[in-house]
Short mmCIF file of N, CA and C in Angstrom, two decimals:
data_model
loop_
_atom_site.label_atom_id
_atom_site.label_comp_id
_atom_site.label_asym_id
_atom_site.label_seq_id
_atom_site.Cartn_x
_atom_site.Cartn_y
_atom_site.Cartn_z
N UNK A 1 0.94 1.72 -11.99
CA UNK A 1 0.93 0.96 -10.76
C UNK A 1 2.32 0.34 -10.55
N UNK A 2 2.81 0.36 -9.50
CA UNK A 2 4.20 -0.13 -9.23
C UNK A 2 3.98 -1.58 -9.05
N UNK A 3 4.94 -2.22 -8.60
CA UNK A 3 5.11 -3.87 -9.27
C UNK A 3 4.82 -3.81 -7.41
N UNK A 4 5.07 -3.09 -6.58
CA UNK A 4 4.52 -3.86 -5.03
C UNK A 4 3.01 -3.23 -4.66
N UNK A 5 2.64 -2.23 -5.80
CA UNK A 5 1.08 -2.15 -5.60
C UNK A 5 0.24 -3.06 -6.11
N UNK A 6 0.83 -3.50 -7.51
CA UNK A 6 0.31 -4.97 -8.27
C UNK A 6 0.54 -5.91 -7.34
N UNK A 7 1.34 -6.40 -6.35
CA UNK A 7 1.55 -7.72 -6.14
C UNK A 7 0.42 -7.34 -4.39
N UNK A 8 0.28 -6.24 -4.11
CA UNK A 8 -0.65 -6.00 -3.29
C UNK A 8 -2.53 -6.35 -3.54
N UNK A 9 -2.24 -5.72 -4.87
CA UNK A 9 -3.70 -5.92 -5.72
C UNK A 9 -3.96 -7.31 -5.42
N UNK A 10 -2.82 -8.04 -5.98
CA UNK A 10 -3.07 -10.32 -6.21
C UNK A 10 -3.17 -10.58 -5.34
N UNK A 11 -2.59 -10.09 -4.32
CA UNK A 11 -2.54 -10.92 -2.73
C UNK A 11 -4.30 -10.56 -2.34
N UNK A 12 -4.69 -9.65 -2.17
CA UNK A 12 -5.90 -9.64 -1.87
C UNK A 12 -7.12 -9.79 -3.03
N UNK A 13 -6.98 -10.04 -4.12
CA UNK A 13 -7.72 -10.71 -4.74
C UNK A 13 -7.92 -11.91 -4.54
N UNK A 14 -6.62 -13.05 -4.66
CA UNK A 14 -6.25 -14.12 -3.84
C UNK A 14 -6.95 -14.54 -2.46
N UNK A 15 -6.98 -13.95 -1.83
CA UNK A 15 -7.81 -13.43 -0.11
C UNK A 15 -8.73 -13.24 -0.29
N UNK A 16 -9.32 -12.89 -1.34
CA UNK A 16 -10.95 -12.73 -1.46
C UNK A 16 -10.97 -10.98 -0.74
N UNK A 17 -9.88 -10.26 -0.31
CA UNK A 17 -10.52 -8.80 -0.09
C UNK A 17 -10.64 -8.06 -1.41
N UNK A 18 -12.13 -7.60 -0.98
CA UNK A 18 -12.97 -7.12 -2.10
C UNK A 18 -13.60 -5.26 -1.94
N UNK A 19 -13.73 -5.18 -0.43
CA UNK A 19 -14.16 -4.21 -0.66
C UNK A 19 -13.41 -3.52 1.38
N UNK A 20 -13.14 -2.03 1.64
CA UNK A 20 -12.82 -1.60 2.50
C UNK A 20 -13.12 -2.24 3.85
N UNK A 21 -14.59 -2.69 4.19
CA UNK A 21 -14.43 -3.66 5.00
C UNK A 21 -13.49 -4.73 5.06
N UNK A 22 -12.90 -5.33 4.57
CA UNK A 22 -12.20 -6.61 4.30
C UNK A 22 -10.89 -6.29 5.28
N UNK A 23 -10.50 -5.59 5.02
CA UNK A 23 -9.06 -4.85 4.67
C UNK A 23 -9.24 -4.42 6.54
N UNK A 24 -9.40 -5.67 7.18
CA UNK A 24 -9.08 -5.81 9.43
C UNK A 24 -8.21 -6.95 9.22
N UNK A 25 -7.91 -6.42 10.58
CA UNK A 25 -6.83 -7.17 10.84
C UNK A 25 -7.47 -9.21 10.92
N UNK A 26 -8.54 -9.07 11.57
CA UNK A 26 -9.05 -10.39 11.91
C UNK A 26 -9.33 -10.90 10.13
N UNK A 27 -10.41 -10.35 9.43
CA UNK A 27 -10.16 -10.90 7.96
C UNK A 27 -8.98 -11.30 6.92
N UNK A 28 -8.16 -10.32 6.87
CA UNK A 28 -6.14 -10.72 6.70
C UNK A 28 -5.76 -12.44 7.40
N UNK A 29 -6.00 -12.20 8.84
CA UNK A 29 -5.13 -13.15 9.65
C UNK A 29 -5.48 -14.38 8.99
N UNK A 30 -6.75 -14.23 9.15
CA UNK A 30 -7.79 -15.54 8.75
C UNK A 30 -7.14 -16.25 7.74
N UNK A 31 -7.32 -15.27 6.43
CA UNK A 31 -7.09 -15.91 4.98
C UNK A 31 -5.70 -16.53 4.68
N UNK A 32 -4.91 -15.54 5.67
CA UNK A 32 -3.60 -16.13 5.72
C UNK A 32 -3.10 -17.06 7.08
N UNK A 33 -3.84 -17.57 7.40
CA UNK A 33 -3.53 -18.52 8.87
C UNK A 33 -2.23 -18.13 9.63
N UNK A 34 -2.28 -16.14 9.71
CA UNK A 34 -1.41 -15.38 10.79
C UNK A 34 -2.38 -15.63 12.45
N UNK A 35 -1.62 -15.91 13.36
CA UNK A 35 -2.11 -15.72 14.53
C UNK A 35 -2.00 -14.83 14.66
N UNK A 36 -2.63 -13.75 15.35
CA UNK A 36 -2.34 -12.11 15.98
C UNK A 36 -2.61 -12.17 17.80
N UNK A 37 -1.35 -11.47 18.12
CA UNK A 37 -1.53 -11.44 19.87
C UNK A 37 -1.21 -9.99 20.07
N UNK A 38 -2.45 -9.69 21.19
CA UNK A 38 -1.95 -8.01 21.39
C UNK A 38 -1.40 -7.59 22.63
N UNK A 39 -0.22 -7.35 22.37
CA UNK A 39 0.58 -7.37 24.02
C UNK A 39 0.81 -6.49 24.13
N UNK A 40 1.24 -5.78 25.11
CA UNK A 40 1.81 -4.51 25.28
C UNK A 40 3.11 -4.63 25.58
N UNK A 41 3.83 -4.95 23.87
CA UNK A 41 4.74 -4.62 23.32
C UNK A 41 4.93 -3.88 22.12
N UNK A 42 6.10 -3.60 21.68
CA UNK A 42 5.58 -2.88 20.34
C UNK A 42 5.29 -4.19 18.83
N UNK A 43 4.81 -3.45 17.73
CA UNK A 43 4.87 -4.32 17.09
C UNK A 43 5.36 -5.26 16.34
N UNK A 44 5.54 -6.70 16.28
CA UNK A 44 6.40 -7.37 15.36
C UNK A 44 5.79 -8.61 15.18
N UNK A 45 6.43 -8.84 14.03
CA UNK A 45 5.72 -10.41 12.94
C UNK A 45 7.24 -11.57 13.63
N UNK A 46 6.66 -12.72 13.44
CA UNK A 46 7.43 -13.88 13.41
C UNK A 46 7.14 -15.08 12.61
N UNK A 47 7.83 -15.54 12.03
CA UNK A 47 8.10 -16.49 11.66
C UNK A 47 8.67 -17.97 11.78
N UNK A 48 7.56 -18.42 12.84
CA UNK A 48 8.03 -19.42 14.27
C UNK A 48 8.75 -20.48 13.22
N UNK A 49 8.08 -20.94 12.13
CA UNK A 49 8.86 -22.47 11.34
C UNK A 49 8.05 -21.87 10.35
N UNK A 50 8.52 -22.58 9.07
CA UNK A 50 8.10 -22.46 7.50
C UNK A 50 6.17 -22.93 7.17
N UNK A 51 5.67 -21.46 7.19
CA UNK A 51 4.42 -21.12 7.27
C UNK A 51 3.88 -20.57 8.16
N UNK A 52 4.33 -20.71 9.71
CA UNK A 52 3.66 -20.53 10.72
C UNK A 52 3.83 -19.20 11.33
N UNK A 53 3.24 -18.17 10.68
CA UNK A 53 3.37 -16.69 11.38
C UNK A 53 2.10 -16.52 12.42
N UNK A 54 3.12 -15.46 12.89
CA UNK A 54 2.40 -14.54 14.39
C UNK A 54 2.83 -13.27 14.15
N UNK A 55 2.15 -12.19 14.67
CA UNK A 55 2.07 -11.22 14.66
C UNK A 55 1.26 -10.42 15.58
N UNK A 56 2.86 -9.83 16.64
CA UNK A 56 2.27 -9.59 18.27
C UNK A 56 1.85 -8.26 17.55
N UNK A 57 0.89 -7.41 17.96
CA UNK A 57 0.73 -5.48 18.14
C UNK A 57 0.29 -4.89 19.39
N UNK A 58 0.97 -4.18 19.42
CA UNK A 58 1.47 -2.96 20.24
C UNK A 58 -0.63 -2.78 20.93
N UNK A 59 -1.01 -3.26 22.23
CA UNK A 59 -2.47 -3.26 22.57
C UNK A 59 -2.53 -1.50 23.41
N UNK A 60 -1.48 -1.18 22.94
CA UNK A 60 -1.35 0.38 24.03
C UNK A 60 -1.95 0.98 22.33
N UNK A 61 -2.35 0.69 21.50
CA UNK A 61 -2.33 1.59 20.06
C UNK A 61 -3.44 1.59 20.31
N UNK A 62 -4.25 2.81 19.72
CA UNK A 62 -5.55 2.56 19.14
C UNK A 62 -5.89 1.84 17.53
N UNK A 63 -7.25 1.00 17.74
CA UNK A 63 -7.48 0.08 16.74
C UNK A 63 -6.88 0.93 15.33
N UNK A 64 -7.16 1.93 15.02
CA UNK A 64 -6.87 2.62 13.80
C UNK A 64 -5.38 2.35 13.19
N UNK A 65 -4.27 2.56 14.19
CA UNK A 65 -3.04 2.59 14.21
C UNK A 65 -2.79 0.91 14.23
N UNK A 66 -3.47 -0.14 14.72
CA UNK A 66 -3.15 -1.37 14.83
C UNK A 66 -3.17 -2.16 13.72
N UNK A 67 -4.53 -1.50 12.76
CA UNK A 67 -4.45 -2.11 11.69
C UNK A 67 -3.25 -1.75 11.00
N UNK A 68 -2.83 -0.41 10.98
CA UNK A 68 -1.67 -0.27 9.89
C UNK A 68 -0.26 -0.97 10.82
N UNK A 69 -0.08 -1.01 11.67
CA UNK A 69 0.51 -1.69 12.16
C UNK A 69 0.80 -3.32 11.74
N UNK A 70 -0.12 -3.42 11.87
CA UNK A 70 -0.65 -4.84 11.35
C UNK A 70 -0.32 -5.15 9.71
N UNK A 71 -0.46 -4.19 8.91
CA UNK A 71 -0.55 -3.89 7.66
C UNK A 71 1.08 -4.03 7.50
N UNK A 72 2.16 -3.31 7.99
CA UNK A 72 3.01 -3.18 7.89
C UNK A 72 4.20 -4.24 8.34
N UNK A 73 3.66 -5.14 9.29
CA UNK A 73 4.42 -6.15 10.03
C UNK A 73 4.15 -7.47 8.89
N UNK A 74 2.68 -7.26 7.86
CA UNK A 74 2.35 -8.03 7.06
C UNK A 74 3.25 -8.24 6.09
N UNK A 75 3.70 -7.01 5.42
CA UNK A 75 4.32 -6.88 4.31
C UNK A 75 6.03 -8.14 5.02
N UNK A 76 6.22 -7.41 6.31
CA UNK A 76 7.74 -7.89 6.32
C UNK A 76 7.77 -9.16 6.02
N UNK A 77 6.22 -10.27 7.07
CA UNK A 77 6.08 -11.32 7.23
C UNK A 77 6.05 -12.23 5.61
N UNK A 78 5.35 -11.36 4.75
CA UNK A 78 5.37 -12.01 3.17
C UNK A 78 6.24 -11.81 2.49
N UNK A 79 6.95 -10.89 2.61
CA UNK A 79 8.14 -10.25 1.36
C UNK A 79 9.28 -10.07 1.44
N UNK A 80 9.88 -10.36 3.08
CA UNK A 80 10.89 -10.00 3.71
C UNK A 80 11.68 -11.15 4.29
N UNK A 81 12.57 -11.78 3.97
CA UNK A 81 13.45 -13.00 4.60
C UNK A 81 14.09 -12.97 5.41
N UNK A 82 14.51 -13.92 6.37
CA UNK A 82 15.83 -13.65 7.09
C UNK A 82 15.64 -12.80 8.13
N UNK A 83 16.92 -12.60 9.10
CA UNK A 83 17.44 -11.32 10.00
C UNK A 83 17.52 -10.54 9.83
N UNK A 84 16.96 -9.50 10.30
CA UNK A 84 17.01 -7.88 9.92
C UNK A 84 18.50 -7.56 10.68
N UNK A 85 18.66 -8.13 11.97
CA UNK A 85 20.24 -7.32 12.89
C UNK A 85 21.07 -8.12 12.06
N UNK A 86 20.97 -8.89 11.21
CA UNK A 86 22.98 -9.92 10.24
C UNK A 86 22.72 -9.02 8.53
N UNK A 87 21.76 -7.87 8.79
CA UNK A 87 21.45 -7.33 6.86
C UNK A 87 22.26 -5.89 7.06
N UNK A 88 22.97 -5.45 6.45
CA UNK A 88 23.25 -4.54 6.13
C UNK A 88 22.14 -3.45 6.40
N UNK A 89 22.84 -2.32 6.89
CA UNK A 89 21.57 -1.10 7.09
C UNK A 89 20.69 -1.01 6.20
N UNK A 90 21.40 -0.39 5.36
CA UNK A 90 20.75 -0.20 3.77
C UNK A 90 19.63 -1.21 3.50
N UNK A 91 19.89 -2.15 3.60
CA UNK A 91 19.22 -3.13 3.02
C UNK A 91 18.17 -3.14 4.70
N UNK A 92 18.00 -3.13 5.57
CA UNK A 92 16.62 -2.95 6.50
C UNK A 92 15.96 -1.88 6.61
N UNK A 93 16.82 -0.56 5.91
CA UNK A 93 16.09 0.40 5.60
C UNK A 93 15.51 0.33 4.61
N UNK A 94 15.77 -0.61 3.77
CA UNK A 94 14.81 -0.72 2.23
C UNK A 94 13.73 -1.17 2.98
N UNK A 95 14.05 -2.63 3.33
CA UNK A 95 12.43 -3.05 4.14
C UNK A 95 11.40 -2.10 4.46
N UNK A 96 11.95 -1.17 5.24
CA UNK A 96 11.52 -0.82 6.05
C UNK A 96 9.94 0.13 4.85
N UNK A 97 12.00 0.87 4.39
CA UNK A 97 10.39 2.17 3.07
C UNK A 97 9.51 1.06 2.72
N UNK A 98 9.42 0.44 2.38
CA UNK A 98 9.06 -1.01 1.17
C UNK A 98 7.88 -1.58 2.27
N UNK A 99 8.00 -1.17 3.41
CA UNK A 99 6.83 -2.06 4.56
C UNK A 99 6.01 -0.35 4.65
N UNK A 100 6.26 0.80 4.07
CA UNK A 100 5.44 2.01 4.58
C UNK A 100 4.75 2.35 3.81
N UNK A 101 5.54 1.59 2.16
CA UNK A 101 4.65 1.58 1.05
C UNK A 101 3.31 0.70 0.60
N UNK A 102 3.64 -0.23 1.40
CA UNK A 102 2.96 -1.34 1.65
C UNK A 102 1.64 -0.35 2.65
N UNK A 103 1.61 -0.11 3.44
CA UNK A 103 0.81 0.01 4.58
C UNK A 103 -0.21 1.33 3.21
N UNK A 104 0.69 2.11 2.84
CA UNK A 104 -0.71 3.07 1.76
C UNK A 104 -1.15 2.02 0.71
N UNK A 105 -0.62 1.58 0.08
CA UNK A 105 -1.40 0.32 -1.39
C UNK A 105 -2.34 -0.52 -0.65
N UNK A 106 -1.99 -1.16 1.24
CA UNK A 106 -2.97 -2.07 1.36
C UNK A 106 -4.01 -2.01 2.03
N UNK A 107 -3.61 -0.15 2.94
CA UNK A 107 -4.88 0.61 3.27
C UNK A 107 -5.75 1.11 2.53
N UNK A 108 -5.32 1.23 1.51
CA UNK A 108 -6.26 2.41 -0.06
C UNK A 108 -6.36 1.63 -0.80
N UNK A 109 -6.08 0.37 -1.55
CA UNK A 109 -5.77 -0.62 -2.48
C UNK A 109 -6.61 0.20 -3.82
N UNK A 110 -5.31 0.85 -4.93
CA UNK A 110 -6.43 1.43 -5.58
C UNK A 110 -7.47 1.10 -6.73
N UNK A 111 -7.97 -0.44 -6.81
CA UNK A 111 -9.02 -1.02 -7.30
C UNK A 111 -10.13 -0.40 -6.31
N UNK A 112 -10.15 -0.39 -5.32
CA UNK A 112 -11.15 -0.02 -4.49
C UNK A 112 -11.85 1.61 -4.85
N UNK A 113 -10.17 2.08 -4.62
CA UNK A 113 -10.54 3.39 -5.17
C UNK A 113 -10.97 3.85 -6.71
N UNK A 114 -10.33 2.82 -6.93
CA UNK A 114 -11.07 3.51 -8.24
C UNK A 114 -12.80 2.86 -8.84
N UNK A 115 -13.51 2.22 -8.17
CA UNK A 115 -14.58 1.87 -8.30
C UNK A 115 -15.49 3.15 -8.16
N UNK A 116 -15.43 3.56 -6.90
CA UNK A 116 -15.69 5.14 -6.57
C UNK A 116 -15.51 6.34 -7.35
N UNK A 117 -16.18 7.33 -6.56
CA UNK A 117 -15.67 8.11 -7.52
C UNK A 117 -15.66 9.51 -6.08
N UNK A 118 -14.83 10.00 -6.24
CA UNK A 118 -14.20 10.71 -5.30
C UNK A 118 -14.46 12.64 -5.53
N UNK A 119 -14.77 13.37 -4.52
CA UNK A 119 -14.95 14.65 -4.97
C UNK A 119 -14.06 15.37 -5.96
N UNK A 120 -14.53 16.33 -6.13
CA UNK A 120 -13.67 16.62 -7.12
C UNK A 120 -12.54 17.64 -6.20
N UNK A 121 -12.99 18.30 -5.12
CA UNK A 121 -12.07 19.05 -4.36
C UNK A 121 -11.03 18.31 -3.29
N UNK A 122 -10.28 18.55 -3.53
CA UNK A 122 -9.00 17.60 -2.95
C UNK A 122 -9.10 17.68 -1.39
N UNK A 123 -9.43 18.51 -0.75
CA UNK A 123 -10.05 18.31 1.00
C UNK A 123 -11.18 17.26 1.23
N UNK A 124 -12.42 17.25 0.13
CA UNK A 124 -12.86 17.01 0.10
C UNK A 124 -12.72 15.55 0.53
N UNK A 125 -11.77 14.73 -0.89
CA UNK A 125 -11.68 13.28 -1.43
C UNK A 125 -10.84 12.82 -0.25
N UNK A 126 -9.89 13.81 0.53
CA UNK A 126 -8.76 12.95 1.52
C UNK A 126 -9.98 12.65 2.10
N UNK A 127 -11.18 13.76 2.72
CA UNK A 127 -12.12 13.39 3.60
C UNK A 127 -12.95 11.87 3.52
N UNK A 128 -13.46 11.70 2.45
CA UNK A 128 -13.65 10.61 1.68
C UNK A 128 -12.96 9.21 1.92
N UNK A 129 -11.92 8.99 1.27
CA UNK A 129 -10.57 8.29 1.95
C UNK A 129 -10.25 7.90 3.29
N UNK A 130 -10.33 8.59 4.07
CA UNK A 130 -9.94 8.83 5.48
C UNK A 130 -11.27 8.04 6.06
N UNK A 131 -12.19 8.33 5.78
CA UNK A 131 -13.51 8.05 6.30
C UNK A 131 -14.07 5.93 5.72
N UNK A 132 -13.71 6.26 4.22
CA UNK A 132 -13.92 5.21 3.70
C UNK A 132 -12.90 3.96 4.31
N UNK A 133 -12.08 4.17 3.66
CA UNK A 133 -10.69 3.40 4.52
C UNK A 133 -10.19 3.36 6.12
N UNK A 134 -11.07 4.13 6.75
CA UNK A 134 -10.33 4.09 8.38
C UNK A 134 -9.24 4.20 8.47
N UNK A 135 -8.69 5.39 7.73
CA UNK A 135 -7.01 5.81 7.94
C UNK A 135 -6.98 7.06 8.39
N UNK A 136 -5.71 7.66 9.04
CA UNK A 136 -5.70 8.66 9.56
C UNK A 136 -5.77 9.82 8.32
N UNK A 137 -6.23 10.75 8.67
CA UNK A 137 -5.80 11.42 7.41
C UNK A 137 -4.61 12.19 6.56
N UNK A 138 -3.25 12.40 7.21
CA UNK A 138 -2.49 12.15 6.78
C UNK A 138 -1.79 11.07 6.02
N UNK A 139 -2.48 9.91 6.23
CA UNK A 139 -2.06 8.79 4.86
C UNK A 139 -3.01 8.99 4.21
N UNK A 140 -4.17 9.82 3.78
CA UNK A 140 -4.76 9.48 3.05
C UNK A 140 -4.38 10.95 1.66
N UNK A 141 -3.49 11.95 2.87
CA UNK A 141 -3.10 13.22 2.05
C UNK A 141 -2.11 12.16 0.83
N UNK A 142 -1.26 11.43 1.87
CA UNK A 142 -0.39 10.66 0.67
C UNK A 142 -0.95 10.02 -0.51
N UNK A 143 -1.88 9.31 0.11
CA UNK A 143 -2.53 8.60 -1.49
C UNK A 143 -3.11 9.48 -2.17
N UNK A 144 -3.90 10.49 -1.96
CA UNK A 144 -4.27 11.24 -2.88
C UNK A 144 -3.30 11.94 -3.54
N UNK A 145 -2.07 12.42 -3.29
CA UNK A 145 -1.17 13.14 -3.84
C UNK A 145 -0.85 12.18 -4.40
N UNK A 146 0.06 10.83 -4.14
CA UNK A 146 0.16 9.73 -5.45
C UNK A 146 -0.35 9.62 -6.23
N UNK A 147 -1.50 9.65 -6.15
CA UNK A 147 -2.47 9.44 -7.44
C UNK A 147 -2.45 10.48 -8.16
N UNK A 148 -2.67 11.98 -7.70
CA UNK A 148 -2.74 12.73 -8.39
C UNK A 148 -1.53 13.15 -9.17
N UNK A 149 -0.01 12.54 -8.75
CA UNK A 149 0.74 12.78 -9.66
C UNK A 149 1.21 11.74 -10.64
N UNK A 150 0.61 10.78 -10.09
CA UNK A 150 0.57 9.42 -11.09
C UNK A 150 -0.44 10.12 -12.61
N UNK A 151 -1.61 10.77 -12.12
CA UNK A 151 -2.25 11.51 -12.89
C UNK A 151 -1.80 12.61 -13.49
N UNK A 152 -1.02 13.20 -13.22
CA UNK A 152 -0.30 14.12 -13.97
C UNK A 152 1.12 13.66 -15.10
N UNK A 153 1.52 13.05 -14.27
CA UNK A 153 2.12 12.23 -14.96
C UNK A 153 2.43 11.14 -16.10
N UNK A 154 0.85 10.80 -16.06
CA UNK A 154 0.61 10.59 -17.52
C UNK A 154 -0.08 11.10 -18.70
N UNK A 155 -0.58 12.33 -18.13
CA UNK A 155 -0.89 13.44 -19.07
C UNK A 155 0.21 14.31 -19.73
N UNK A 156 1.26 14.44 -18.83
CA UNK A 156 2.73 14.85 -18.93
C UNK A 156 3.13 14.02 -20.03
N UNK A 157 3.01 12.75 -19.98
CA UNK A 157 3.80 11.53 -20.79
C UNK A 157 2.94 11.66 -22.00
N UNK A 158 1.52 11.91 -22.30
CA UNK A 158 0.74 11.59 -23.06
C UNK A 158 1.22 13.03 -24.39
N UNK A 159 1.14 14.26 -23.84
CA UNK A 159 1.40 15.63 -24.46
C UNK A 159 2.88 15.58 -25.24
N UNK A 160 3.47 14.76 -24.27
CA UNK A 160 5.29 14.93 -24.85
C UNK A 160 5.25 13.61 -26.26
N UNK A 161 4.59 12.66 -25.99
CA UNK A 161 4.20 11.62 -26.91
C UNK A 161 3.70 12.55 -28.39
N UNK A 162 2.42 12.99 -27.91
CA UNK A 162 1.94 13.94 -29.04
C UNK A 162 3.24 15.00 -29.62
N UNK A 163 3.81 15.79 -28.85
CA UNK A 163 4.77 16.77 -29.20
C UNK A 163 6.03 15.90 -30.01
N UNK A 164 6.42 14.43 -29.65
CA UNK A 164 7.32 13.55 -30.11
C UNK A 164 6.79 13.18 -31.50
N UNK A 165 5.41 13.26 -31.89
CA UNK A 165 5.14 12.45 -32.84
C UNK A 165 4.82 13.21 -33.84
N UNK A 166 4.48 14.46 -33.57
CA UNK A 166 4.16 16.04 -34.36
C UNK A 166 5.75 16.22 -34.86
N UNK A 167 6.44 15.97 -33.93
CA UNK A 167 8.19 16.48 -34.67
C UNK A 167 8.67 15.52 -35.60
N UNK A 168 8.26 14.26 -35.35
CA UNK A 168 8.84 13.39 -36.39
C UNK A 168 8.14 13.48 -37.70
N UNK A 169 6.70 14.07 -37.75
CA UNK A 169 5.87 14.43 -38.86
C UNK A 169 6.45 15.76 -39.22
N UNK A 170 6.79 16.30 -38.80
CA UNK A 170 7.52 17.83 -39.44
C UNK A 170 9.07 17.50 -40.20
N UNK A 171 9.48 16.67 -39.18
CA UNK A 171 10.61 16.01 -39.86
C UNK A 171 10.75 15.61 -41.60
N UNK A 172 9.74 14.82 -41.35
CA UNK A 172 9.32 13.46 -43.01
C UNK A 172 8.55 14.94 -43.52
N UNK A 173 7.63 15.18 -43.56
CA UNK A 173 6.54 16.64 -45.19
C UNK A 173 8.08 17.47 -45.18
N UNK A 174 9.31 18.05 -44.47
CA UNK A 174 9.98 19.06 -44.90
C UNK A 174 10.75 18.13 -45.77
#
């Protein structure tokens, strides 16, 4: 788990979100005393004085897209300081990945997922996902491929461990 999927996990433990329902925009706002206004503008968070966020979204979106919207304007509003136009590119393009990564960990949060238990055929589980979570299903191709190479990946790590520890034993009996 990466250190902004963990700090995704606390924040909504913290919040009391517990299970895929939770995880609207109106339950979020609440726990965190964000106002939300839906204008037909696009989307953005503010930070009127020290505590007091808002967070206009885009009312031309459909609800599906608003939450991640929402999801994503969240991350900037908690994790993100300052002026984005006085930061260096680089550095608002980090935000930015860093607010898209945010929007899969806090649409899928994978405590949730992993309570479940998911098909075993990979069309299947995005279906699953997509359905469970109210995400489009192209974010849900992403989380499942994360996971699954997070899952490979430590089977990868686990075999080379074994192969590391078999050589140092061949090493010491010769």
């Amino acid at each position: 788990m990466t250190a902004l999927e963990q700090w995704t996990e606390d924040l909504y433990q913290r919040i009391g979100v517990r299970q895929p329902s939770d995880i609207s925009i109106s339950y979020i706002a609440e726990r965190l005393n964000i106002w939300v206004h839906y204008l037909d503008v696009r989307s953005k968070a503010v930070e009127a004085a020290a505590g007091m966020y808002s967070v206009y979204i885009d009312n031309r979106l459909p609800p599906e897209l608003q939450r991640l919207e929402f999801l994503h304007e969240l991350c900037h509003l908690l994790r993100h300081a300052g002026k984005s136009t006085l930061m260096p590119a680089q550095f608002t393009q980090a935000q930015k990945d860093e607010s898209e990564r945010f929007i899969l960990y806090a649409s899928m949060p994978y405590s949730m997922i992993s309570k479940g238990s998911l098909p075993e055929l990979r069309d299947d589980a995005v279906a699953v996902l997509a359905v469970t979570f109210q995400v489009p299903v192209p974010l849900a191709v992403q989380r499942i491929d994360q996971i699954q190479r997070r899952i490979f990946q430590g089977q990868l790590m686990a075999v080379m461990e074994r192969s590391e520890d078999r050589n140092i034993i061949h090493r010491h009996i010769r």
